[in-house]
PDB file of C-alpha atoms in Angstrom:
ATOM      1  CA  UNK R  28     -21.162 123.098-133.570  1.00 93.00           C
ATOM      2  CA  UNK R  29     -21.999 119.416-133.358  1.00 95.00           C
ATOM      3  CA  UNK R  30     -21.380 117.272-136.413  1.00 96.00           C
ATOM      4  CA  UNK R  31     -21.740 113.630-137.271  1.00 97.00           C
ATOM      5  CA  UNK R  32     -20.057 112.668-140.523  1.00 97.00           C
ATOM      6  CA  UNK R  33     -20.700 109.281-142.118  1.00 97.00           C
ATOM      7  CA  UNK R  34     -21.382 107.713-138.718  1.00 98.00           C
ATOM      8  CA  UNK R  35     -22.389 104.061-138.989  1.00 98.00           C
ATOM      9  CA  UNK R  36     -23.638 101.869-136.188  1.00 97.00           C
ATOM     10  CA  UNK R  37     -24.794  98.258-136.355  1.00 96.00           C
ATOM     11  CA  UNK R  38     -27.423  96.950-133.991  1.00 93.00           C
ATOM     12  CA  UNK R  39     -27.675  93.231-134.651  1.00 91.00           C
ATOM     13  CA  UNK R  40     -28.315  93.137-138.408  1.00 91.00           C
ATOM     14  CA  UNK R  41     -29.644  96.705-138.663  1.00 91.00           C
ATOM     15  CA  UNK R  42     -27.404  99.482-139.950  1.00 95.00           C
ATOM     16  CA  UNK R  43     -27.966 103.022-138.724  1.00 95.00           C
ATOM     17  CA  UNK R  44     -26.290 105.855-140.634  1.00 96.00           C
ATOM     18  CA  UNK R  45     -26.064 109.436-139.401  1.00 96.00           C
ATOM     19  CA  UNK R  46     -24.971 112.678-141.039  1.00 96.00           C
ATOM     20  CA  UNK R  47     -25.879 115.784-139.075  1.00 94.00           C
ATOM     21  CA  UNK R  48     -24.674 119.344-138.570  1.00 96.00           C
ATOM     22  CA  UNK R  49     -26.066 121.404-135.688  1.00 94.00           C
ATOM     23  CA  UNK R  50     -24.966 125.018-135.403  1.00 92.00           C
ATOM     24  CA  UNK R  51     -24.199 126.591-132.030  1.00 87.00           C
ATOM     25  CA  UNK R  52     -27.320 127.988-130.387  1.00 88.00           C
ATOM     26  CA  UNK R  53     -29.662 125.747-132.362  1.00 91.00           C
ATOM     27  CA  UNK R  54     -32.488 123.742-130.882  1.00 91.00           C
ATOM     28  CA  UNK R  55     -33.151 120.566-132.833  1.00 92.00           C
ATOM     29  CA  UNK R  56     -35.952 118.050-132.325  1.00 90.00           C
ATOM     30  CA  UNK R  57     -35.618 114.524-133.661  1.00 90.00           C
ATOM     31  CA  UNK R  58     -38.864 112.855-134.587  1.00 90.00           C
ATOM     32  CA  UNK R  59     -39.529 109.372-135.858  1.00 90.00           C
ATOM     33  CA  UNK R  60     -41.119 106.061-135.030  1.00 91.00           C
ATOM     34  CA  UNK R  61     -39.842 103.693-132.366  1.00 88.00           C
ATOM     35  CA  UNK R  62     -36.688 101.970-133.553  1.00 87.00           C
ATOM     36  CA  UNK R  63     -35.716 104.752-135.965  1.00 90.00           C
ATOM     37  CA  UNK R  64     -32.475 105.458-134.097  1.00 91.00           C
ATOM     38  CA  UNK R  65     -33.195 108.598-132.067  1.00 91.00           C
ATOM     39  CA  UNK R  66     -31.886 107.183-128.770  1.00 91.00           C
ATOM     40  CA  UNK R  67     -29.055 105.467-130.636  1.00 94.00           C
ATOM     41  CA  UNK R  68     -27.955 108.826-132.038  1.00 95.00           C
ATOM     42  CA  UNK R  69     -27.867 110.342-128.548  1.00 93.00           C
ATOM     43  CA  UNK R  70     -25.955 107.345-127.167  1.00 94.00           C
ATOM     44  CA  UNK R  71     -23.371 107.708-129.939  1.00 97.00           C
ATOM     45  CA  UNK R  72     -22.848 111.417-129.246  1.00 96.00           C
ATOM     46  CA  UNK R  73     -22.748 110.898-125.475  1.00 95.00           C
ATOM     47  CA  UNK R  74     -20.246 108.034-125.801  1.00 96.00           C
ATOM     48  CA  UNK R  75     -22.320 105.200-124.354  1.00 95.00           C
ATOM     49  CA  UNK R  76     -21.872 103.252-127.581  1.00 96.00           C
ATOM     50  CA  UNK R  77     -19.179 103.477-130.252  1.00 96.00           C
ATOM     51  CA  UNK R  78     -19.793 103.804-133.984  1.00 98.00           C
ATOM     52  CA  UNK R  79     -18.475 101.234-136.434  1.00 97.00           C
ATOM     53  CA  UNK R  80     -17.085 104.141-138.462  1.00 97.00           C
ATOM     54  CA  UNK R  81     -17.394 107.875-138.958  1.00 97.00           C
ATOM     55  CA  UNK R  82     -16.583 111.013-137.009  1.00 98.00           C
ATOM     56  CA  UNK R  83     -18.424 112.842-134.245  1.00 98.00           C
ATOM     57  CA  UNK R  84     -17.140 116.348-133.522  1.00 96.00           C
ATOM     58  CA  UNK R  85     -18.144 118.966-130.981  1.00 95.00           C
ATOM     59  CA  UNK R  86     -16.772 122.442-131.568  1.00 92.00           C
ATOM     60  CA  UNK R  87     -13.982 120.960-133.696  1.00 91.00           C
ATOM     61  CA  UNK R  88     -12.952 118.284-131.176  1.00 95.00           C
ATOM     62  CA  UNK R  89     -13.245 114.611-132.118  1.00 97.00           C
ATOM     63  CA  UNK R  90     -15.409 112.751-129.603  1.00 97.00           C
ATOM     64  CA  UNK R  91     -15.092 109.165-130.817  1.00 97.00           C
ATOM     65  CA  UNK R  92     -12.867 107.326-128.361  1.00 95.00           C
ATOM     66  CA  UNK R  93     -13.505 109.708-125.462  1.00 96.00           C
ATOM     67  CA  UNK R  94     -15.341 108.272-122.457  1.00 95.00           C
ATOM     68  CA  UNK R  95     -18.761 109.791-121.673  1.00 93.00           C
ATOM     69  CA  UNK R  96     -17.527 111.884-118.742  1.00 90.00           C
ATOM     70  CA  UNK R  97     -15.065 113.705-121.029  1.00 93.00           C
ATOM     71  CA  UNK R  98     -17.694 114.683-123.597  1.00 95.00           C
ATOM     72  CA  UNK R  99     -19.370 118.100-123.592  1.00 94.00           C
ATOM     73  CA  UNK R 100     -22.870 116.655-123.194  1.00 93.00           C
ATOM     74  CA  UNK R 101     -25.579 116.531-120.565  1.00 91.00           C
ATOM     75  CA  UNK R 102     -27.831 113.527-121.174  1.00 89.00           C
ATOM     76  CA  UNK R 103     -31.402 112.962-120.086  1.00 88.00           C
ATOM     77  CA  UNK R 104     -32.492 109.390-120.680  1.00 84.00           C
ATOM     78  CA  UNK R 105     -36.023 108.210-121.429  1.00 78.00           C
ATOM     79  CA  UNK R 106     -36.069 106.626-117.991  1.00 77.00           C
ATOM     80  CA  UNK R 107     -35.341 109.292-115.435  1.00 69.00           C
ATOM     81  CA  UNK R 108     -32.389 107.510-113.839  1.00 83.00           C
ATOM     82  CA  UNK R 109     -32.822 109.105-110.457  1.00 93.00           C
ATOM     83  CA  UNK R 110     -31.063 107.417-107.580  1.00 95.00           C
ATOM     84  CA  UNK R 111     -33.696 106.032-105.206  1.00 95.00           C
ATOM     85  CA  UNK R 112     -31.592 106.572-102.059  1.00 97.00           C
ATOM     86  CA  UNK R 113     -30.861 110.240-102.821  1.00 97.00           C
ATOM     87  CA  UNK R 114     -33.143 113.216-102.240  1.00 98.00           C
ATOM     88  CA  UNK R 115     -34.347 115.504-105.000  1.00 98.00           C
ATOM     89  CA  UNK R 116     -31.651 118.015-104.007  1.00 98.00           C
ATOM     90  CA  UNK R 117     -28.933 115.361-104.128  1.00 98.00           C
ATOM     91  CA  UNK R 118     -30.141 113.954-107.455  1.00 97.00           C
ATOM     92  CA  UNK R 119     -29.939 117.426-108.988  1.00 97.00           C
ATOM     93  CA  UNK R 120     -26.576 118.076-107.307  1.00 97.00           C
ATOM     94  CA  UNK R 121     -25.107 115.008-109.023  1.00 94.00           C
ATOM     95  CA  UNK R 122     -25.110 117.074-112.196  1.00 93.00           C
ATOM     96  CA  UNK R 123     -22.453 119.274-110.611  1.00 95.00           C
ATOM     97  CA  UNK R 124     -20.344 116.803-108.605  1.00 92.00           C
ATOM     98  CA  UNK R 125     -20.663 113.018-108.246  1.00 89.00           C
ATOM     99  CA  UNK R 126     -19.353 113.259-104.681  1.00 93.00           C
ATOM    100  CA  UNK R 127     -22.060 115.817-103.807  1.00 94.00           C
ATOM    101  CA  UNK R 128     -19.559 118.117-102.091  1.00 96.00           C
ATOM    102  CA  UNK R 129     -21.107 121.354-103.307  1.00 96.00           C
ATOM    103  CA  UNK R 130     -20.076 124.913-102.591  1.00 96.00           C
ATOM    104  CA  UNK R 131     -22.688 127.383-101.379  1.00 97.00           C
ATOM    105  CA  UNK R 132     -22.862 128.802-104.901  1.00 97.00           C
ATOM    106  CA  UNK R 133     -23.458 125.341-106.366  1.00 97.00           C
ATOM    107  CA  UNK R 134     -26.160 124.633-103.772  1.00 97.00           C
ATOM    108  CA  UNK R 135     -27.838 127.833-104.899  1.00 97.00           C
ATOM    109  CA  UNK R 136     -27.627 126.617-108.521  1.00 97.00           C
ATOM    110  CA  UNK R 137     -29.385 123.411-107.458  1.00 98.00           C
ATOM    111  CA  UNK R 138     -32.146 125.342-105.679  1.00 97.00           C
ATOM    112  CA  UNK R 139     -32.576 127.676-108.656  1.00 97.00           C
ATOM    113  CA  UNK R 140     -32.842 124.768-111.114  1.00 96.00           C
ATOM    114  CA  UNK R 141     -35.383 123.083-108.814  1.00 97.00           C
ATOM    115  CA  UNK R 142     -37.395 126.310-108.693  1.00 96.00           C
ATOM    116  CA  UNK R 143     -37.317 126.644-112.474  1.00 94.00           C
ATOM    117  CA  UNK R 144     -38.874 123.211-112.955  1.00 93.00           C
ATOM    118  CA  UNK R 145     -41.269 123.504-110.006  1.00 94.00           C
ATOM    119  CA  UNK R 146     -39.788 121.004-107.534  1.00 96.00           C
ATOM    120  CA  UNK R 147     -38.214 123.477-105.095  1.00 96.00           C
ATOM    121  CA  UNK R 148     -40.706 122.536-102.356  1.00 96.00           C
ATOM    122  CA  UNK R 149     -39.690 118.874-102.699  1.00 97.00           C
ATOM    123  CA  UNK R 150     -35.919 119.055-102.217  1.00 98.00           C
ATOM    124  CA  UNK R 151     -35.947 116.668 -99.223  1.00 98.00           C
ATOM    125  CA  UNK R 152     -38.125 114.018-100.883  1.00 98.00           C
ATOM    126  CA  UNK R 153     -36.945 110.729-102.321  1.00 97.00           C
ATOM    127  CA  UNK R 154     -37.870 109.769-105.900  1.00 96.00           C
ATOM    128  CA  UNK R 155     -40.434 107.211-104.688  1.00 96.00           C
ATOM    129  CA  UNK R 156     -42.350 110.102-103.114  1.00 97.00           C
ATOM    130  CA  UNK R 157     -42.723 111.888-106.466  1.00 94.00           C
ATOM    131  CA  UNK R 158     -45.063 111.493-109.398  1.00 91.00           C
ATOM    132  CA  UNK R 159     -43.659 110.509-112.791  1.00 88.00           C
ATOM    133  CA  UNK R 160     -43.823 114.108-113.982  1.00 89.00           C
ATOM    134  CA  UNK R 161     -42.053 115.361-110.874  1.00 92.00           C
ATOM    135  CA  UNK R 162     -39.281 112.781-111.353  1.00 92.00           C
ATOM    136  CA  UNK R 163     -38.934 113.930-114.966  1.00 91.00           C
ATOM    137  CA  UNK R 164     -38.569 117.535-113.808  1.00 93.00           C
ATOM    138  CA  UNK R 165     -35.843 116.518-111.327  1.00 94.00           C
ATOM    139  CA  UNK R 166     -33.967 114.778-114.139  1.00 93.00           C
ATOM    140  CA  UNK R 167     -34.321 117.903-116.296  1.00 93.00           C
ATOM    141  CA  UNK R 168     -33.008 120.090-113.477  1.00 95.00           C
ATOM    142  CA  UNK R 169     -29.949 117.827-113.162  1.00 95.00           C
ATOM    143  CA  UNK R 170     -29.192 118.489-116.848  1.00 93.00           C
ATOM    144  CA  UNK R 171     -29.791 122.218-116.471  1.00 92.00           C
ATOM    145  CA  UNK R 172     -27.158 122.662-113.737  1.00 95.00           C
ATOM    146  CA  UNK R 173     -24.443 121.118-115.892  1.00 93.00           C
ATOM    147  CA  UNK R 174     -22.188 123.506-117.753  1.00 88.00           C
ATOM    148  CA  UNK R 175     -22.090 121.505-120.983  1.00 90.00           C
ATOM    149  CA  UNK R 176     -22.693 123.163-124.354  1.00 90.00           C
ATOM    150  CA  UNK R 177     -24.859 120.262-125.583  1.00 90.00           C
ATOM    151  CA  UNK R 178     -27.985 118.872-123.983  1.00 89.00           C
ATOM    152  CA  UNK R 179     -29.185 115.522-125.295  1.00 91.00           C
ATOM    153  CA  UNK R 180     -32.744 115.163-124.044  1.00 87.00           C
ATOM    154  CA  UNK R 181     -34.409 111.864-124.927  1.00 86.00           C
ATOM    155  CA  UNK R 182     -38.185 112.351-124.685  1.00 81.00           C
ATOM    156  CA  UNK R 183     -37.779 115.090-122.062  1.00 80.00           C
ATOM    157  CA  UNK R 184     -41.394 116.210-121.918  1.00 77.00           C
ATOM    158  CA  UNK R 185     -43.173 112.852-122.172  1.00 75.00           C
ATOM    159  CA  UNK R 186     -44.266 112.699-118.526  1.00 69.00           C
ATOM    160  CA  UNK R 187     -44.675 116.398-117.766  1.00 72.00           C
ATOM    161  CA  UNK R 188     -47.940 117.676-116.422  1.00 65.00           C
ATOM    162  CA  UNK R 189     -49.964 120.837-117.050  1.00 61.00           C
ATOM    163  CA  UNK R 190     -48.110 122.687-114.247  1.00 54.00           C
ATOM    164  CA  UNK R 191     -44.884 122.559-116.209  1.00 49.00           C
ATOM    165  CA  UNK R 192     -46.521 123.605-119.472  1.00 50.00           C
ATOM    166  CA  UNK R 193     -47.739 126.798-117.780  1.00 51.00           C
ATOM    167  CA  UNK R 194     -44.297 127.560-116.315  1.00 54.00           C
ATOM    168  CA  UNK R 195     -42.221 126.621-119.325  1.00 52.00           C
ATOM    169  CA  UNK R 196     -39.306 129.055-119.528  1.00 49.00           C
ATOM    170  CA  UNK R 197     -37.762 128.120-122.845  1.00 48.00           C
TER     171      UNK R 197
END
């Protein structure tokens, strides 16, 4: 379970307040206008920003104060955040190991994730050689290979094309 209890965050003069309980196995969509705090909420849970007060718990463990790499979250940002000098395969592999020293089993995980999002024929390409939708699918695949219980996907389907809609496996 993921819970935010009386979480307060100040952005300049604006106060954002969050109270949320998400049960294990749930899929939750946050909707609201620009500036409503959707990305802020994800950044708080992922540890990229700290709340002014309140508690954030994941499966009973307090997250506030933990650095992002110690939190049980995979994060997909609005901007794909692919590394321009790395191939599709390497960008996906970063979800498993930052040093990209992958076992054969992990390489297979990367190829399977690429196949699931329809970029398996592009593993040797660089991000500049991909369309916006293809880059978005690579970023999704990088989240999918991570063994975290929580996925924080910020506008994950905004740039996806019709190909992906037909293959959607959720």
